[in-house]
CSV table of C-alpha atoms in Angstrom, one decimal:
chain,number,residue,atom,x,y,z
A,269,GLU,CA,-51.3,156.8,-9.4
A,270,ASN,CA,-53.1,156.8,-6.1
A,271,ILE,CA,-54.9,160.0,-6.9
A,272,SER,CA,-55.8,158.9,-10.4
A,273,ASP,CA,-57.2,155.6,-9.1
A,274,PHE,CA,-59.1,157.5,-6.6
A,275,SER,CA,-60.7,159.7,-9.1
A,276,VAL,CA,-61.7,156.8,-11.3
A,277,ASN,CA,-63.2,155.1,-8.3
A,278,MET,CA,-65.4,158.0,-7.6
A,279,THR,CA,-67.5,157.2,-10.6
A,280,ASP,CA,-67.8,153.5,-10.2
A,281,CYS,CA,-70.3,151.9,-7.9
A,282,THR,CA,-71.4,155.1,-6.3
A,283,GLN,CA,-73.4,155.0,-3.2
A,284,VAL,CA,-77.1,154.4,-3.9
A,285,VAL,CA,-78.9,157.1,-2.1
A,286,VAL,CA,-82.4,156.7,-0.7
A,287,PRO,CA,-84.2,160.1,-0.4
A,288,GLU,CA,-84.4,161.2,3.2
A,289,GLU,CA,-88.1,161.8,3.0
A,290,VAL,CA,-88.7,158.2,2.0
A,291,PHE,CA,-86.5,157.1,4.8
A,292,PHE,CA,-88.1,159.1,7.5
A,293,THR,CA,-91.6,158.3,6.3
A,294,ILE,CA,-91.0,154.5,6.3
A,295,ALA,CA,-89.3,154.8,9.7
A,296,ALA,CA,-92.2,156.9,11.2
A,297,VAL,CA,-94.8,154.5,9.9
A,298,GLY,CA,-93.0,151.5,11.3
A,299,ILE,CA,-92.6,153.1,14.7
A,300,LEU,CA,-96.2,154.2,14.8
A,301,GLU,CA,-97.6,150.9,13.8
A,302,ASN,CA,-95.6,148.9,16.4
A,303,LEU,CA,-96.4,151.5,19.0
A,304,LEU,CA,-100.1,151.0,18.3
A,305,VAL,CA,-99.7,147.2,18.7
A,306,LEU,CA,-98.1,147.7,22.1
A,307,ILE,CA,-100.7,150.2,23.2
A,308,ALA,CA,-103.5,147.9,22.1
A,309,VAL,CA,-102.1,144.9,23.9
A,310,VAL,CA,-101.5,146.9,27.1
A,311,ARG,CA,-105.0,148.4,27.1
A,312,ASN,CA,-107.1,145.3,26.4
A,313,LYS,CA,-107.1,142.8,29.2
A,314,ASN,CA,-108.2,140.0,26.9
A,315,LEU,CA,-104.8,140.3,25.2
A,316,HIS,CA,-102.8,139.6,28.3
A,317,LEU,CA,-101.8,136.2,27.0
A,318,PRO,CA,-98.4,134.6,26.3
A,319,MET,CA,-98.9,134.7,22.5
A,320,TYR,CA,-99.6,138.4,22.5
A,321,PHE,CA,-96.6,139.1,24.7
A,322,PHE,CA,-94.4,137.5,22.2
A,323,ILE,CA,-96.0,139.5,19.4
A,324,CYS,CA,-95.3,142.6,21.6
A,325,SER,CA,-91.7,141.6,21.9
A,326,LEU,CA,-91.5,141.4,18.1
A,327,ALA,CA,-93.1,144.8,17.9
A,328,ILE,CA,-90.5,146.3,20.3
A,329,SER,CA,-87.6,144.9,18.4
A,330,ASP,CA,-89.0,146.3,15.2
A,331,MET,CA,-89.5,149.7,16.8
A,332,LEU,CA,-85.9,149.6,18.0
A,333,GLY,CA,-84.7,148.9,14.4
A,334,SER,CA,-86.7,151.8,12.9
A,335,LEU,CA,-85.6,154.1,15.8
A,336,TYR,CA,-82.0,153.2,15.2
A,337,LYS,CA,-82.2,154.1,11.5
A,338,THR,CA,-84.0,157.3,12.2
A,339,LEU,CA,-81.5,158.4,14.8
A,340,GLU,CA,-78.6,157.5,12.6
A,341,ASN,CA,-80.0,159.6,9.8
A,342,ILE,CA,-80.6,162.5,12.2
A,343,PHE,CA,-77.0,162.3,13.3
A,344,ILE,CA,-75.7,162.3,9.7
A,345,ILE,CA,-77.8,165.3,9.0
A,346,LEU,CA,-76.4,167.0,12.1
A,347,CYS,CA,-72.9,166.1,11.0
A,348,LYS,CA,-73.5,167.6,7.6
A,349,MET,CA,-74.8,170.8,9.2
A,350,GLY,CA,-71.8,170.9,11.3
A,351,TYR,CA,-73.2,170.5,14.8
A,352,LEU,CA,-71.3,167.3,15.5
A,353,THR,CA,-67.7,166.5,14.8
A,354,ARG,CA,-67.2,163.4,12.9
A,355,ARG,CA,-64.5,161.8,14.9
A,356,GLY,CA,-65.1,163.1,18.4
A,357,ASP,CA,-65.2,160.8,21.4
A,358,PHE,CA,-68.8,161.5,22.3
A,359,GLU,CA,-69.9,160.8,18.7
A,360,LYS,CA,-68.0,157.5,18.8
A,361,LYS,CA,-69.7,156.4,22.0
A,362,LEU,CA,-73.0,157.5,20.6
A,363,ASP,CA,-72.3,155.6,17.5
A,364,ASP,CA,-71.4,152.5,19.5
A,365,ALA,CA,-74.6,152.8,21.5
A,366,MET,CA,-76.7,153.1,18.3
A,367,ASP,CA,-74.9,150.1,16.8
A,368,SER,CA,-75.7,148.0,19.9
A,369,MET,CA,-79.4,149.2,19.6
A,370,PHE,CA,-79.5,147.9,16.1
A,371,ILE,CA,-78.0,144.6,16.9
A,372,LEU,CA,-80.3,144.3,19.8
A,373,SER,CA,-83.2,144.9,17.4
A,374,LEU,CA,-82.0,142.1,15.1
A,375,LEU,CA,-81.4,139.6,17.8
A,376,GLY,CA,-84.7,140.6,19.5
A,377,SER,CA,-86.5,140.0,16.2
A,378,ILE,CA,-85.0,136.6,15.7
A,379,PHE,CA,-85.7,135.4,19.2
A,380,SER,CA,-89.2,136.8,19.2
A,381,LEU,CA,-90.0,134.9,16.0
A,382,LEU,CA,-88.5,131.8,17.6
A,383,ALA,CA,-90.7,132.3,20.7
A,384,ILE,CA,-93.8,132.8,18.6
A,385,ALA,CA,-93.0,129.6,16.6
A,386,ALA,CA,-92.3,127.7,19.8
A,387,ASP,CA,-95.6,128.9,21.4
A,388,ARG,CA,-97.6,127.8,18.4
A,389,TYR,CA,-95.7,124.5,18.4
A,390,ILE,CA,-96.7,123.9,22.0
A,391,THR,CA,-100.2,124.9,21.2
A,392,ILE,CA,-100.5,122.2,18.6
A,393,PHE,CA,-98.6,119.4,20.1
A,394,TYR,CA,-99.4,119.8,23.8
A,395,ALA,CA,-102.8,121.3,23.3
A,396,LEU,CA,-104.4,120.1,26.5
A,397,ARG,CA,-101.5,121.0,28.6
A,398,TYR,CA,-100.8,124.3,26.9
A,399,HIS,CA,-102.1,126.4,29.8
A,400,ASN,CA,-99.9,124.6,32.3
A,401,ILE,CA,-96.8,124.7,30.2
A,402,MET,CA,-97.1,128.3,28.9
A,403,THR,CA,-98.3,130.3,31.9
A,404,LEU,CA,-98.2,134.0,31.8
A,405,ARG,CA,-95.5,134.2,34.3
A,406,ARG,CA,-93.3,131.8,32.3
A,407,ALA,CA,-93.8,133.8,29.2
A,408,VAL,CA,-92.7,136.9,31.0
A,409,VAL,CA,-89.6,135.1,32.4
A,410,ILE,CA,-88.8,133.8,29.0
A,411,LEU,CA,-89.0,137.2,27.5
A,412,ALA,CA,-86.9,138.7,30.2
A,413,ILE,CA,-84.2,136.1,29.6
A,414,ILE,CA,-84.3,136.6,25.9
A,415,TRP,CA,-84.0,140.4,26.2
A,416,MET,CA,-81.2,140.3,28.7
A,417,PHE,CA,-79.3,137.9,26.5
A,418,CYS,CA,-79.9,140.0,23.5
A,419,ALA,CA,-78.8,143.2,25.3
A,420,GLY,CA,-75.7,141.6,26.6
A,421,SER,CA,-74.7,140.2,23.2
A,422,SER,CA,-75.5,143.4,21.4
A,423,ILE,CA,-73.3,145.4,23.7
A,424,ALA,CA,-70.5,142.8,23.4
A,425,ILE,CA,-70.8,142.7,19.6
A,426,ALA,CA,-70.9,146.5,19.3
A,427,LEU,CA,-67.8,146.9,21.5
A,428,PHE,CA,-65.9,144.1,19.9
A,429,SER,CA,-67.2,144.5,16.4
A,430,TYR,CA,-63.7,144.7,15.1
A,431,GLU,CA,-63.0,141.1,15.8
A,432,ALA,CA,-63.9,138.4,13.4
A,433,ALA,CA,-64.9,136.3,16.3
A,434,THR,CA,-68.0,138.4,16.8
A,435,VAL,CA,-69.0,138.9,13.2
A,436,ILE,CA,-68.9,135.2,12.4
A,437,PRO,CA,-71.2,133.9,15.2
A,438,PHE,CA,-73.5,136.8,14.5
A,439,THR,CA,-73.9,135.9,10.9
A,440,ILE,CA,-74.1,132.2,11.7
A,441,LEU,CA,-76.8,132.7,14.3
A,442,PHE,CA,-79.1,134.3,11.7
A,443,PRO,CA,-79.5,131.3,9.3
A,444,LEU,CA,-79.4,128.9,12.2
A,445,MET,CA,-82.3,130.4,13.9
A,446,MET,CA,-84.3,130.7,10.6
A,447,PHE,CA,-83.6,127.0,10.0
A,448,PHE,CA,-84.8,126.1,13.4
A,449,ILE,CA,-88.0,128.1,13.1
A,450,LEU,CA,-88.6,126.5,9.7
A,451,CYS,CA,-88.2,123.0,11.2
A,452,LEU,CA,-90.8,123.8,13.9
A,453,TYR,CA,-93.3,124.9,11.3
A,454,VAL,CA,-92.6,122.0,9.0
A,455,HIS,CA,-93.1,119.6,11.8
A,456,MET,CA,-96.5,121.2,12.5
A,457,PHE,CA,-97.3,120.9,8.8
A,458,LEU,CA,-96.4,117.3,8.8
A,459,LEU,CA,-98.6,116.6,11.7
A,460,ALA,CA,-101.5,118.3,10.0
A,461,ARG,CA,-100.9,116.2,7.0
A,462,SER,CA,-100.7,112.9,8.9
A,463,HIS,CA,-103.9,113.7,10.7
A,464,ALA,CA,-105.6,114.6,7.5
A,465,LYS,CA,-104.6,111.3,6.1
A,466,LYS,CA,-106.0,109.5,9.1
A,467,ILE,CA,-109.3,111.3,8.8
A,468,ALA,CA,-109.4,110.4,5.1
A,469,SER,CA,-109.0,106.8,5.9
A,470,LEU,CA,-112.0,106.7,8.3
A,471,PRO,CA,-114.9,104.9,6.8
A,472,THR,CA,-117.4,107.7,7.1
A,473,SER,CA,-115.3,110.6,6.4
A,474,THR,CA,-116.3,112.7,3.5
A,475,VAL,CA,-113.5,115.2,3.4
A,476,HIS,CA,-112.4,117.3,0.5
A,477,GLN,CA,-108.8,116.5,0.0
A,478,ARG,CA,-106.6,118.9,-1.7
A,479,THR,CA,-103.5,120.8,-1.4
A,480,ASN,CA,-103.7,123.5,1.2
A,481,MET,CA,-102.0,126.3,-0.5
A,482,LYS,CA,-102.8,129.0,2.0
A,483,GLY,CA,-100.8,127.4,4.8
A,484,ALA,CA,-97.7,127.2,2.6
A,485,ILE,CA,-98.3,130.8,1.4
A,486,THR,CA,-98.6,132.1,4.9
A,487,LEU,CA,-95.5,130.4,6.1
A,488,THR,CA,-93.5,131.4,3.1
A,489,ILE,CA,-94.5,135.0,3.7
A,490,PHE,CA,-93.4,134.8,7.3
A,491,LEU,CA,-90.0,133.5,6.6
A,492,GLY,CA,-89.5,135.1,3.2
A,493,VAL,CA,-90.2,138.6,4.6
A,494,PHE,CA,-87.8,138.1,7.4
A,495,LEU,CA,-85.1,136.7,5.2
A,496,CYS,CA,-85.5,139.3,2.4
A,497,CYS,CA,-85.4,142.2,4.9
A,498,TRP,CA,-82.5,141.1,7.1
A,499,ALA,CA,-80.3,138.9,5.0
A,500,PRO,CA,-79.0,141.8,2.8
A,501,PHE,CA,-77.8,143.6,5.8
A,502,VAL,CA,-76.2,140.6,7.4
A,503,LEU,CA,-74.3,139.9,4.1
A,504,HIS,CA,-73.2,143.5,4.2
A,505,ILE,CA,-71.6,143.1,7.6
A,506,LEU,CA,-69.9,139.9,6.4
A,507,LEU,CA,-68.5,141.6,3.3
A,508,ALA,CA,-67.4,144.7,5.2
A,509,ARG,CA,-65.5,142.6,7.6
A,510,PHE,CA,-63.8,140.2,5.1
A,511,CYS,CA,-63.4,141.9,1.8
A,512,PRO,CA,-63.8,145.7,2.0
A,513,HIS,CA,-61.4,146.4,-0.8
A,514,ASN,CA,-62.7,143.9,-3.3
A,515,PRO,CA,-64.6,145.8,-6.1
A,516,TYR,CA,-67.4,143.3,-6.1
A,517,CYS,CA,-67.9,143.6,-2.4
A,518,ALA,CA,-67.6,147.3,-2.6
A,519,CYS,CA,-70.4,147.4,-5.2
A,520,TYR,CA,-72.6,145.3,-2.9
A,521,MET,CA,-71.8,147.7,0.0
A,522,SER,CA,-72.8,150.7,-2.0
A,523,ILE,CA,-76.5,149.7,-1.6
A,524,PHE,CA,-76.2,150.0,2.1
A,525,HIS,CA,-79.0,152.5,2.4
A,526,VAL,CA,-81.4,150.3,0.5
A,527,ASN,CA,-80.6,147.5,2.9
A,528,GLY,CA,-81.4,149.8,5.8
A,529,THR,CA,-84.7,150.8,4.2
A,530,LEU,CA,-85.5,147.1,3.8
A,531,ILE,CA,-85.0,146.6,7.5
A,532,MET,CA,-87.5,149.4,8.2
A,533,CYS,CA,-89.9,147.8,5.8
A,534,ASN,CA,-89.7,144.7,7.8
A,535,ALA,CA,-90.9,146.7,10.8
A,536,ILE,CA,-93.9,147.8,8.8
A,537,ILE,CA,-94.8,144.3,7.5
A,538,ASP,CA,-94.3,142.3,10.7
A,539,PRO,CA,-97.3,143.7,12.5
A,540,MET,CA,-99.4,143.0,9.5
A,541,ILE,CA,-98.6,139.3,9.4
A,542,PHE,CA,-98.5,138.7,13.1
A,543,ALA,CA,-100.5,141.2,15.1
A,544,PHE,CA,-103.2,142.3,12.7
A,545,ARG,CA,-104.4,138.8,12.0
A,546,SER,CA,-106.0,138.6,15.4
A,547,PRO,CA,-109.6,139.8,15.3
A,548,GLU,CA,-109.4,140.8,19.0
A,549,LEU,CA,-106.5,143.1,18.3
A,550,ARG,CA,-108.2,144.6,15.3
A,551,SER,CA,-111.4,145.3,17.3
A,552,THR,CA,-109.2,146.9,20.0
A,553,PHE,CA,-107.8,149.2,17.3
A,554,LYS,CA,-111.2,150.1,16.1
A,555,LYS,CA,-112.3,150.9,19.6
A,556,MET,CA,-109.2,153.1,20.2
A,557,PHE,CA,-109.8,155.1,17.0
A,558,CYS,CA,-113.5,155.4,17.5
A,559,CYS,CA,-113.0,156.8,21.0
A,560,ALA,CA,-110.4,159.2,19.7
A,561,ARG,CA,-112.7,160.7,17.2
B,294,MET,CA,-51.9,163.5,0.3
B,295,SER,CA,-52.5,163.7,4.0
B,296,ALA,CA,-56.2,163.4,3.3
B,297,LEU,CA,-55.6,160.3,1.3
B,298,ARG,CA,-53.5,158.8,4.0
B,299,LEU,CA,-56.3,159.5,6.4
B,300,ILE,CA,-58.7,157.7,4.2
B,301,SER,CA,-56.5,154.7,3.7
B,302,ASN,CA,-55.8,154.5,7.5
B,303,ARG,CA,-59.5,154.6,8.1
B,304,THR,CA,-60.4,151.8,5.7
B,305,SER,CA,-57.5,149.7,6.7
B,306,GLN,CA,-58.9,149.5,10.2
B,307,GLN,CA,-60.9,146.5,11.0
B,308,ALA,CA,-64.6,146.9,10.3
B,309,SER,CA,-65.4,150.3,11.6
B,310,SER,CA,-68.8,150.8,13.1
B,311,ASN,CA,-71.7,151.2,10.7
B,312,SER,CA,-72.3,154.8,11.4
B,313,ASP,CA,-68.8,156.0,10.8
B,314,TYR,CA,-68.9,153.8,7.7
B,315,THR,CA,-72.0,155.6,6.5
B,316,TRP,CA,-70.6,159.0,7.3
B,317,GLU,CA,-67.6,158.3,5.3
B,318,TYR,CA,-69.8,157.1,2.5
B,319,GLU,CA,-71.3,160.5,2.5
B,320,TYR,CA,-68.0,162.2,1.8
B,321,TYR,CA,-65.6,159.7,0.4
B,322,GLU,CA,-65.9,156.8,-1.9
B,323,TYR,CA,-64.6,153.5,-0.8
B,324,GLY,CA,-60.9,154.3,-0.5
B,325,PRO,CA,-58.4,152.7,-2.8
B,326,VAL,CA,-60.6,150.1,-4.6
B,327,SER,CA,-59.6,149.4,-8.1
B,328,PHE,CA,-62.3,148.8,-10.6
B,329,GLU,CA,-60.0,148.0,-13.4
B,330,GLY,CA,-60.1,144.6,-15.2
B,331,LEU,CA,-63.3,143.2,-13.7
B,332,LYS,CA,-64.2,139.9,-15.2
B,333,ALA,CA,-67.8,139.8,-14.2
B,334,HIS,CA,-70.4,142.5,-13.9
B,335,LYS,CA,-69.6,144.8,-11.0
B,336,TYR,CA,-73.0,144.3,-9.4
B,337,SER,CA,-72.6,140.5,-9.7
B,338,ILE,CA,-72.8,139.9,-5.9
B,339,VAL,CA,-75.9,142.0,-5.6
B,340,ILE,CA,-77.6,140.2,-8.5
B,341,GLY,CA,-76.4,136.8,-7.4
B,342,PHE,CA,-77.5,137.4,-3.8
B,343,TRP,CA,-81.0,138.5,-4.7
B,344,VAL,CA,-81.5,135.7,-7.3
B,345,GLY,CA,-80.3,133.2,-4.8
B,346,LEU,CA,-82.7,134.5,-2.2
B,347,ALA,CA,-85.6,134.5,-4.5
B,348,VAL,CA,-84.9,130.9,-5.6
B,349,PHE,CA,-84.6,129.8,-2.0
B,350,VAL,CA,-87.9,131.3,-1.1
B,351,ILE,CA,-89.7,129.8,-4.0
B,352,PHE,CA,-88.1,126.5,-3.3
B,353,MET,CA,-89.3,126.7,0.3
B,354,PHE,CA,-92.7,127.5,-0.9
B,355,PHE,CA,-92.9,124.4,-3.1
B,356,VAL,CA,-91.6,122.2,-0.4
B,357,LEU,CA,-94.2,123.5,2.0
B,358,THR,CA,-96.9,123.1,-0.6
B,359,LEU,CA,-95.9,119.5,-1.1
B,360,LEU,CA,-95.9,119.0,2.6
B,361,THR,CA,-99.4,120.2,3.0
B,362,LYS,CA,-100.7,118.0,0.2
B,363,THR,CA,-102.8,115.4,1.9
B,364,GLY,CA,-102.4,112.9,-0.9
B,365,ALA,CA,-105.7,111.1,-0.2
B,366,PRO,CA,-108.1,110.5,-3.1
B,367,HIS,CA,-110.3,113.4,-4.0
B,368,GLN,CA,-113.9,113.1,-2.8
B,369,ASP,CA,-116.7,115.3,-3.9
B,370,ASN,CA,-118.8,117.0,-1.3
B,371,ALA,CA,-122.4,118.1,-1.7
B,372,GLU,CA,-121.5,121.7,-1.2
B,373,PRO,CA,-117.9,122.3,-1.8
B,374,SER,CA,-118.3,126.0,-1.9
B,375,GLU,CA,-119.4,126.0,1.7
B,376,LYS,CA,-116.5,124.0,2.8
B,377,ARG,CA,-113.7,126.1,4.0
B,378,LEU,CA,-110.2,125.1,3.1
B,379,ARG,CA,-109.0,123.1,6.1
B,380,MET,CA,-105.9,124.9,6.2
B,381,ASN,CA,-107.7,128.2,5.7
B,382,SER,CA,-108.4,128.4,9.3
B,383,PHE,CA,-104.8,127.4,10.0
B,384,VAL,CA,-103.6,130.0,7.7
B,385,ALA,CA,-106.0,132.8,8.2
B,386,ASP,CA,-105.9,132.5,11.9
B,387,PHE,CA,-102.3,131.6,12.2
B,388,GLY,CA,-101.8,134.7,14.2
B,389,ARG,CA,-104.9,134.0,16.2
B,390,PRO,CA,-104.3,132.5,19.6
B,391,LEU,CA,-106.6,132.2,22.6
B,392,GLU,CA,-109.8,133.9,21.5
B,393,SER,CA,-112.0,134.5,24.4
B,394,GLU,CA,-114.5,136.4,22.4
B,395,ARG,CA,-115.5,133.4,20.3
B,396,VAL,CA,-116.8,131.4,23.2
B,397,PHE,CA,-120.4,131.5,22.2
B,398,SER,CA,-120.2,131.4,18.5
B,399,GLN,CA,-121.5,128.5,16.5
B,400,GLN,CA,-118.0,127.8,15.3
B,401,ILE,CA,-116.8,127.2,18.8
B,402,ALA,CA,-119.5,124.7,19.4
B,403,GLU,CA,-118.5,122.8,16.3
B,404,GLU,CA,-114.8,123.1,17.0
B,405,SER,CA,-115.1,122.0,20.5
B,406,GLN,CA,-117.5,119.3,19.4
B,407,SER,CA,-114.9,118.0,17.0
B,408,LEU,CA,-112.1,118.3,19.4
B,409,PHE,CA,-114.0,116.4,22.0
B,410,HIS,CA,-115.1,114.0,19.5
B,411,PHE,CA,-111.5,113.2,19.0
B,412,CYS,CA,-110.9,112.8,22.6
B,413,ILE,CA,-114.0,110.8,23.3
B,414,ASN,CA,-113.8,108.6,20.2
B,415,GLU,CA,-110.2,107.8,20.6
B,416,VAL,CA,-110.8,106.8,24.2
B,417,GLU,CA,-114.1,105.0,23.5
B,418,HIS,CA,-114.9,103.7,20.1
B,419,LEU,CA,-114.3,104.7,16.6
B,420,ASP,CA,-117.9,103.9,15.7
B,421,LYS,CA,-119.0,107.1,17.4
B,422,ALA,CA,-117.3,109.0,14.6
B,423,LYS,CA,-120.2,108.0,12.5
B,424,GLN,CA,-122.7,109.6,14.7
B,425,SER,CA,-120.6,112.6,15.6
B,426,GLN,CA,-123.3,115.1,14.7
B,427,LYS,CA,-124.2,118.1,16.7
B,428,GLY,CA,-126.5,116.5,19.2
B,429,PRO,CA,-124.3,114.0,20.9
B,430,GLY,CA,-121.3,116.2,20.4
B,431,LEU,CA,-122.8,119.0,22.3
B,432,GLU,CA,-124.0,116.7,25.1
B,433,SER,CA,-120.6,115.4,25.7
B,434,ASN,CA,-119.3,119.0,25.4
B,435,THR,CA,-121.7,120.2,28.2
B,436,HIS,CA,-120.9,117.2,30.2
B,437,PHE,CA,-117.3,118.1,30.1
B,438,GLN,CA,-118.1,121.6,31.0
B,439,GLU,CA,-120.0,120.6,34.1
B,440,VAL,CA,-117.1,118.7,35.4
B,441,PRO,CA,-114.5,121.4,35.8
B,442,ARG,CA,-116.7,123.7,37.8
B,443,SER,CA,-115.3,122.1,40.9
B,444,SER,CA,-111.7,122.9,40.1
B,445,GLY,CA,-110.6,126.2,38.9
B,446,LYS,CA,-107.5,125.2,36.9
B,447,PHE,CA,-109.2,122.4,35.2
B,448,GLU,CA,-112.1,124.6,34.3
B,449,GLU,CA,-109.8,127.2,32.9
B,450,ASP,CA,-108.1,124.5,30.8
B,451,LEU,CA,-111.3,123.1,29.4
B,452,ASN,CA,-112.8,126.5,28.9
B,453,SER,CA,-109.9,127.5,26.9
B,454,LEU,CA,-110.2,124.3,24.9
B,455,THR,CA,-113.8,125.1,24.1
B,456,LYS,CA,-112.6,128.5,23.1
B,457,LEU,CA,-110.2,126.7,20.9
B,458,ASN,CA,-106.8,128.3,21.4
B,459,LEU,CA,-105.5,126.0,18.8
B,460,PRO,CA,-104.4,128.0,15.9
B,461,ASN,CA,-107.6,127.1,14.3
B,462,PHE,CA,-106.7,123.8,12.9
B,463,VAL,CA,-109.9,122.7,14.4
B,464,ASN,CA,-112.4,124.6,12.4
B,465,THR,CA,-115.1,122.5,10.8
B,466,GLU,CA,-118.4,123.0,9.1
B,467,GLN,CA,-122.0,122.3,10.0
B,468,ASN,CA,-122.5,118.7,9.3
B,469,SER,CA,-119.0,117.4,9.0
B,470,SER,CA,-118.0,114.2,10.3
B,471,LEU,CA,-114.5,114.5,11.5
B,472,GLY,CA,-112.8,117.0,9.2
B,473,GLU,CA,-109.2,117.1,8.5
B,474,ASP,CA,-108.6,120.0,10.8
B,475,ASP,CA,-110.3,118.4,13.8
B,476,LEU,CA,-107.5,116.3,14.7
B,477,LEU,CA,-104.4,118.4,14.1
B,478,ILE,CA,-103.3,117.6,17.6
B,479,SER,CA,-100.6,115.2,18.4
B,480,GLU,CA,-102.4,111.9,18.7
B,481,PRO,CA,-100.6,110.0,21.4
B,482,PRO,CA,-100.6,112.9,23.9
B,483,ILE,CA,-104.2,113.5,23.3
B,484,ILE,CA,-105.1,109.9,24.0
B,485,LEU,CA,-103.1,109.8,27.2
B,486,GLU,CA,-104.1,113.3,28.2
B,487,SER,CA,-107.8,112.7,27.6
B,488,LYS,CA,-107.5,109.6,29.6
B,489,SER,CA,-105.9,111.5,32.5
B,490,VAL,CA,-108.5,114.2,32.0
B,491,MET,CA,-111.3,111.7,32.4
B,492,GLN,CA,-109.6,110.2,35.4
B,493,SER,CA,-109.1,113.5,37.1
B,494,SER,CA,-112.6,114.4,36.3
B,495,SER,CA,-114.0,111.3,37.8
B,496,ARG,CA,-111.8,111.9,40.8
B,497,ILE,CA,-113.2,115.4,41.1
B,498,LEU,CA,-116.7,114.1,40.9
B,499,ASP,CA,-116.2,111.5,43.6
């Protein structure tokens, strides 16, 4: 019966395959884009500011994510062609290293987004003291701490990925951080609203009151993109850990490649919503390309 | 049979790493999973997850829209087309931090004017809000800028303020009296800080 079950299973919920060309194209575009952001920030002295450092940190984690997926695909191709054995020790270690790179990318993304939100929060609520609170040196120290913590956790998680104790905190951290970032932004919004109300109540104010849709749209895009790109994968990890033999879970896990592609799409979209909104950065790009021609 | 046993051994291990996982996907289906007698659609988790995510994002969007609603009565302006959405600057420049290149633009003058209006008016009198046009605004602006020349750090602070590192809450138009965006800074700290700013400035001058 085992064999007959097995043959039936072959036809149900087959793995959804993303063509390799699509995969590599998306990964390459993501890596290039983030590399451009990094180069632009490094080259332009005006961009040596805490805010841009945090954006760079986000670009680095996006690059790591895309790099991971690219390397993984290369390894799979090499395995198919027979250059690598599938259960060798070296391959296992390489596999663990790549897993930790991926988790590092996820954690780095989350913490970078958190740092960006906190930086904006301080800019709004402590505007006059911003330069004393967020000095360049402090920003570098904060980034160093974040990345060391992420590196440590990612190695630990990759090594002990078999334990439930690592999977659960990892999957809890994700929504927790998103919720915290959302709270920061909501507080900023509330302050904007209260100030607007105060202005409206002034005797001579002639302000045009209406709903500011664009603020809500921007914030929704920020958080929506991150959620839609990372949450599928996080759910995959949860299901893989807790119900690998359940048919429903198995069907969800069959779209693993699509989830991976989504993560790489996140690497492409993030620079657009964070880095490219800055005119200074855009002008740096133009200068770079004009000089190259 | 030995091959099957290998597969079942593999899948019975605790979550193997992702790559091994994927490699196995390439060659084997998911081990002994039975698809017989499913009550719901087999992709129900996938569909449920994505629908739930979409609903959550839309819900978040509506909550944020409600939050940004100012709720004050609608007032017509002479030239509503010229008025930027207050939050436009917030939104459009959300990614825009300290912009040193905007120092000498008209906008900066207006923005810093409005910012300093807030500081000055809160500290002095609310009546000045009525006359907060360009003239007196710029005067107080330049006055403030003269002060910090004597201290580097202070100058840096104020210069950056005039450059408006605020994520552009503080964009205003030409002849606005205090617009909504002017004052999107936490009120109490500004009052205290502006007071300390003025105190330190007077200390520096003496």
